[in-house]
Structures are given as structure tokens and as C-alpha cells.
mmCIF file of C-alpha atoms in Angstrom:
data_model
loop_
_atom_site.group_PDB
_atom_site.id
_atom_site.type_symbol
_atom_site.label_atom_id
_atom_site.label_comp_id
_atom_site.label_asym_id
_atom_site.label_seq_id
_atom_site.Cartn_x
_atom_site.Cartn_y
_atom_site.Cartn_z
ATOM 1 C CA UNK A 1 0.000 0.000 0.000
ATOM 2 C CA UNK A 2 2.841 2.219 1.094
ATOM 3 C CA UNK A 3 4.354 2.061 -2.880
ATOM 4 C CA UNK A 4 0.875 2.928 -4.280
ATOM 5 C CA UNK A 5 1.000 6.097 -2.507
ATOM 6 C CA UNK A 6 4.573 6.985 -2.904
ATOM 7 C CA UNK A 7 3.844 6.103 -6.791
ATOM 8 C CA UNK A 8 0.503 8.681 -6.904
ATOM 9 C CA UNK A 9 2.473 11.133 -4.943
ATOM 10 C CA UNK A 10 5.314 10.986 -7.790
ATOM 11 C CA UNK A 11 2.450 11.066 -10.236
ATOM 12 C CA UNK A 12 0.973 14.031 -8.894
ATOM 13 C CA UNK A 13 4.133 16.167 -8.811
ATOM 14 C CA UNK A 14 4.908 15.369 -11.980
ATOM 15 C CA UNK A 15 1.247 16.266 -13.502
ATOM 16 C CA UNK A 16 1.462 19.703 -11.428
ATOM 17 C CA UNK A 17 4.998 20.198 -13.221
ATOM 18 C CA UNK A 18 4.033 19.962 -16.327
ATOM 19 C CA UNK A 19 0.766 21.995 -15.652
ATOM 20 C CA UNK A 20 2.404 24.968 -14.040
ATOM 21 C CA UNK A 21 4.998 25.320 -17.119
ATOM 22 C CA UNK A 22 2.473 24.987 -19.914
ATOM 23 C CA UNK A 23 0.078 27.375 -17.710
ATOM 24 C CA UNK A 24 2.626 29.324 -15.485
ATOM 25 C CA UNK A 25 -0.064 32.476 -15.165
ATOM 26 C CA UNK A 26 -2.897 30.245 -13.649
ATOM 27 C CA UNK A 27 -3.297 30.526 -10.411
ATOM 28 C CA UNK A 28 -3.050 27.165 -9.099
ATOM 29 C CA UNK A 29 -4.885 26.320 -5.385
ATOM 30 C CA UNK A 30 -4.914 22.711 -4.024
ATOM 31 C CA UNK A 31 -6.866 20.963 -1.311
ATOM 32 C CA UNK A 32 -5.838 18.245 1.378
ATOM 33 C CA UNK A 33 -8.959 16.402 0.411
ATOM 34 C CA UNK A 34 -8.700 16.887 -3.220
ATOM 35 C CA UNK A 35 -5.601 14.954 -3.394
ATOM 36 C CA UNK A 36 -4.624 14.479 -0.067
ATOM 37 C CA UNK A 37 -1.573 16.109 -0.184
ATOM 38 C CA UNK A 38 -0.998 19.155 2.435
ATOM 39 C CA UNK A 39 2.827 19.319 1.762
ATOM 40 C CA UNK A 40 5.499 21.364 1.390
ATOM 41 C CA UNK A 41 5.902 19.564 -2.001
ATOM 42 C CA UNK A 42 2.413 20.947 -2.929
ATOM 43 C CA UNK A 43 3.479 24.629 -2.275
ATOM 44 C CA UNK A 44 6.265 24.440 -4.243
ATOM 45 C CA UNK A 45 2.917 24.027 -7.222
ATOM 46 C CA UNK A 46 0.486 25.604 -5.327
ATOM 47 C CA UNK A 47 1.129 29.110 -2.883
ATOM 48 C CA UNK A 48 -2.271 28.206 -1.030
ATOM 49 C CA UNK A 49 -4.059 25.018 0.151
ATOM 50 C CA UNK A 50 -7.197 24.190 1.580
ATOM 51 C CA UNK A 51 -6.686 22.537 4.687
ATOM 52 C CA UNK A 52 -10.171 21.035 4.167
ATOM 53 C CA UNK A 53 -12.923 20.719 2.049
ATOM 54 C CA UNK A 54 -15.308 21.693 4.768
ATOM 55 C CA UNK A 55 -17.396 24.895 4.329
ATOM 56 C CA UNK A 56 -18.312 24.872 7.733
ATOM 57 C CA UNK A 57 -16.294 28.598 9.691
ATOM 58 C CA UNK A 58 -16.286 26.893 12.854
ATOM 59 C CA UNK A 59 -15.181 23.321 11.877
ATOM 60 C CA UNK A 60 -12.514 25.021 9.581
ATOM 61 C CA UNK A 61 -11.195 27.485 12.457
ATOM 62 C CA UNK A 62 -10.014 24.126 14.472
ATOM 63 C CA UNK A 63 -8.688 23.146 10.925
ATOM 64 C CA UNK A 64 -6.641 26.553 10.577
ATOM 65 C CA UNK A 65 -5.034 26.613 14.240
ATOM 66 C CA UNK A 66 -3.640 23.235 14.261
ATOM 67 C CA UNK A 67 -2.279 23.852 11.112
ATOM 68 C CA UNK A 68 -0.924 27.218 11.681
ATOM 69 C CA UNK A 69 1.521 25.144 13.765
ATOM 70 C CA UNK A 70 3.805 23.908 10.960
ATOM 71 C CA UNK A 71 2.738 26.568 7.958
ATOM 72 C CA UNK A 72 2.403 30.131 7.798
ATOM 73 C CA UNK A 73 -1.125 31.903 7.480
ATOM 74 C CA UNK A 74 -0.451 33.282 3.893
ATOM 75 C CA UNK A 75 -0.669 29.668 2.424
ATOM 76 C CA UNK A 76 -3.702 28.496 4.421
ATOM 77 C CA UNK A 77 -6.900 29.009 2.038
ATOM 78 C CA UNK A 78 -9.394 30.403 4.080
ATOM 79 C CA UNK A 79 -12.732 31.501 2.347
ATOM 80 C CA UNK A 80 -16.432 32.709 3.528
ATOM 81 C CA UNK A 81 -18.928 30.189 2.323
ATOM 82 C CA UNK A 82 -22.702 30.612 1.766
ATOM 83 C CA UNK A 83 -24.279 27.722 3.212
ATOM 84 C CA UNK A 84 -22.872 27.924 6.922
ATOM 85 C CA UNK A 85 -25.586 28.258 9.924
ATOM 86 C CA UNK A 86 -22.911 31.121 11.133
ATOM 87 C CA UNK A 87 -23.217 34.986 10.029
ATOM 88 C CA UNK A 88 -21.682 36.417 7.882
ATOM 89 C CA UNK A 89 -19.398 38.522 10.658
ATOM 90 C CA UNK A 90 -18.241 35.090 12.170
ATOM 91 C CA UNK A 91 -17.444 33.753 8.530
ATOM 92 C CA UNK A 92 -15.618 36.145 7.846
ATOM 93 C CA UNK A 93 -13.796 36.840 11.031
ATOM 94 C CA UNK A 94 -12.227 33.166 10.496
ATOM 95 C CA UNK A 95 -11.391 33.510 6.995
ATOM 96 C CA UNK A 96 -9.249 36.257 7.924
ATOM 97 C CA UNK A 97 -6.775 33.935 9.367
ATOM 98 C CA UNK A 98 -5.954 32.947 5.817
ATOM 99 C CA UNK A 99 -5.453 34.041 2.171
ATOM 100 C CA UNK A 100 -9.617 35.351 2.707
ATOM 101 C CA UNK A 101 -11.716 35.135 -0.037
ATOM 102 C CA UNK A 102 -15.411 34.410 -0.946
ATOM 103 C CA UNK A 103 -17.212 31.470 -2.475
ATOM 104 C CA UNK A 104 -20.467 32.006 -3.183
ATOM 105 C CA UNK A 105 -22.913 34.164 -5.600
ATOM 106 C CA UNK A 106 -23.046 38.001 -3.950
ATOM 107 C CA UNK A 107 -26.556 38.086 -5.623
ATOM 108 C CA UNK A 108 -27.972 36.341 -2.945
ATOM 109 C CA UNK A 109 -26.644 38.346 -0.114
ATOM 110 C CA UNK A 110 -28.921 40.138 2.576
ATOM 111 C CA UNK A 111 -28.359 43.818 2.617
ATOM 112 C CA UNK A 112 -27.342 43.632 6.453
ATOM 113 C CA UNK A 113 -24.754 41.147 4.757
ATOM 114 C CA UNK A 114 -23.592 43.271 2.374
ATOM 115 C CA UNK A 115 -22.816 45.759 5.309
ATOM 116 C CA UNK A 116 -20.617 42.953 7.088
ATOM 117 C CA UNK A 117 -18.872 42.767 3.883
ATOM 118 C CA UNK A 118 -18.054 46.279 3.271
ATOM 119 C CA UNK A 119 -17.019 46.878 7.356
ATOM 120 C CA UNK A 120 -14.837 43.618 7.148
ATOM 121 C CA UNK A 121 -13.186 44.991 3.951
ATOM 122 C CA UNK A 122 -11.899 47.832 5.918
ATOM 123 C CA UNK A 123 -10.463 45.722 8.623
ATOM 124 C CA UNK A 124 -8.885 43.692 5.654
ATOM 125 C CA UNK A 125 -7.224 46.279 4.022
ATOM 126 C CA UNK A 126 -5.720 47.752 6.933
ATOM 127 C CA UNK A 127 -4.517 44.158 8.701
ATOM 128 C CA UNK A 128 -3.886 41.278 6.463
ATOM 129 C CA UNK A 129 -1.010 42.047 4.223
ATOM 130 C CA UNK A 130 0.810 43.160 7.700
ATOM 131 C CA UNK A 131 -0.180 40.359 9.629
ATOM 132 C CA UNK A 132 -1.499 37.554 7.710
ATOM 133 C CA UNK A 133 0.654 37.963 4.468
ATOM 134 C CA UNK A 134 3.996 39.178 5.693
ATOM 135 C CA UNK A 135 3.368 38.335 9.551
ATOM 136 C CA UNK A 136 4.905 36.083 12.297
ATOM 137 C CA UNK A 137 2.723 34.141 14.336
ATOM 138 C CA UNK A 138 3.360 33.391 17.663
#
């Protein structure tokens, strides 16, 4: 069992090599579920992973401290997802600890949401690139 995933694994790299020199503009993102590979061989591909493919903010924010221990914030994909029994605040609020970003259709957002949004992008553009991008957490 051991050589079938050592074998995959060299599969893998090799696939994401050749990918990211025919397509070195695309923005490549890859998930510990959709693979599962959460590696430092998978950031040398990819500069942000999913740590899971949960959508859930406060099943992910257990996800994101334990693995804050051995990898830094900026790689740890962290996005606000629609169908979470959270609000919007929370959902954000965790995301932050992460590369932040949004995965869902803005059509369908409450205007009090819409306000979350807008207050939390002021908090983001002030913080993250200090603290989550360039950063040391302690």
C-alpha cells in the first residue's frame, strides 16, 4: 500500500509540473482532500491550500489553528462560504486567518450582509497584508 502512494504522490508532482509550465499564469490552489496532499511539495505548485474541504467557519477554524503550527497563514486558504448556519461577521472573522476570499454568488446576499462585507473589507485592508501575508505568528 505504502508504494501505491509513494507512486501517486510521484504522479501528482509530476502532472502539477508539467501543468504549471504549460500554464505558469494560472493561479493554481490545491486541497488536502482533493488529493490528499498538504505538503510542502504541494506549495512548491500551489502558494495556497485548503486545509479542508469543509465549508463549515467553525469546523474550519479548528482546521486553521492546528495547522498554523507547521505553515504560515499566507498559504492556508481560508474563504467565507454561503451555506454555513454562522453569520456572515463570524465567517468572515475566520477567513481572515488565511489568504480570505469568498465562495459564493453576492446576488444572494442580505443587505445587512452586504454591510458585514463592506465593514470587514476595511479591517482587511488595513490588517492582512501586515499580519497575515507578511506576519509572524506566535
Amino acid at each position: 500500500q505504502g508504494k501505491t502512494m509513494f507512486g501517486y504522490v510521484l504522479g501528482l508532482y509530476d502532472l502539477l509540473d508539467r501543468f504549471t509550465k504549460h500554464y505558469p499564469d494560472v493561479f493554481l490552489q490545491t486541497c488536502a482532500s482533493g488529493g490528499g496532499r498538504f505538503d510542502m511539495g504541494m506549495l512548491y505548485y500551489s502558494s495556497q491550500i485548503q486545509g479542508s474541504d469543509t465549508s463549515d467557519a467553525v469546523d474550519r477554524s479548528f482546521n486553521l489553528y492546528s495547522t498554523s503550527f507547521g505553515y504560515p497563514l499566507a498559504v492556508l486558504g481560508s474563504h467565507v462560504f454561503s451555506n454555513d448556519s454562522t453569520s456572515v461577521a463570524t465567517r468572515m472573522a475566520i477567513a481572515f486567518f488565511g489568504t480570505y476570499g469568498f465562495e459564493f454568488n453576492p446576488d444572494r446576499l442580505s443587505e445587512e450582509d452586504r454591510d458585514e462585507i463592506k465593514k470587514a473589507e476595511t479591517v482587511y485592508s488595513a490588517y492582512h497584508l501586515d499580519c497575515i501575508q507578511n506576519g509572524d505568528l506566535y
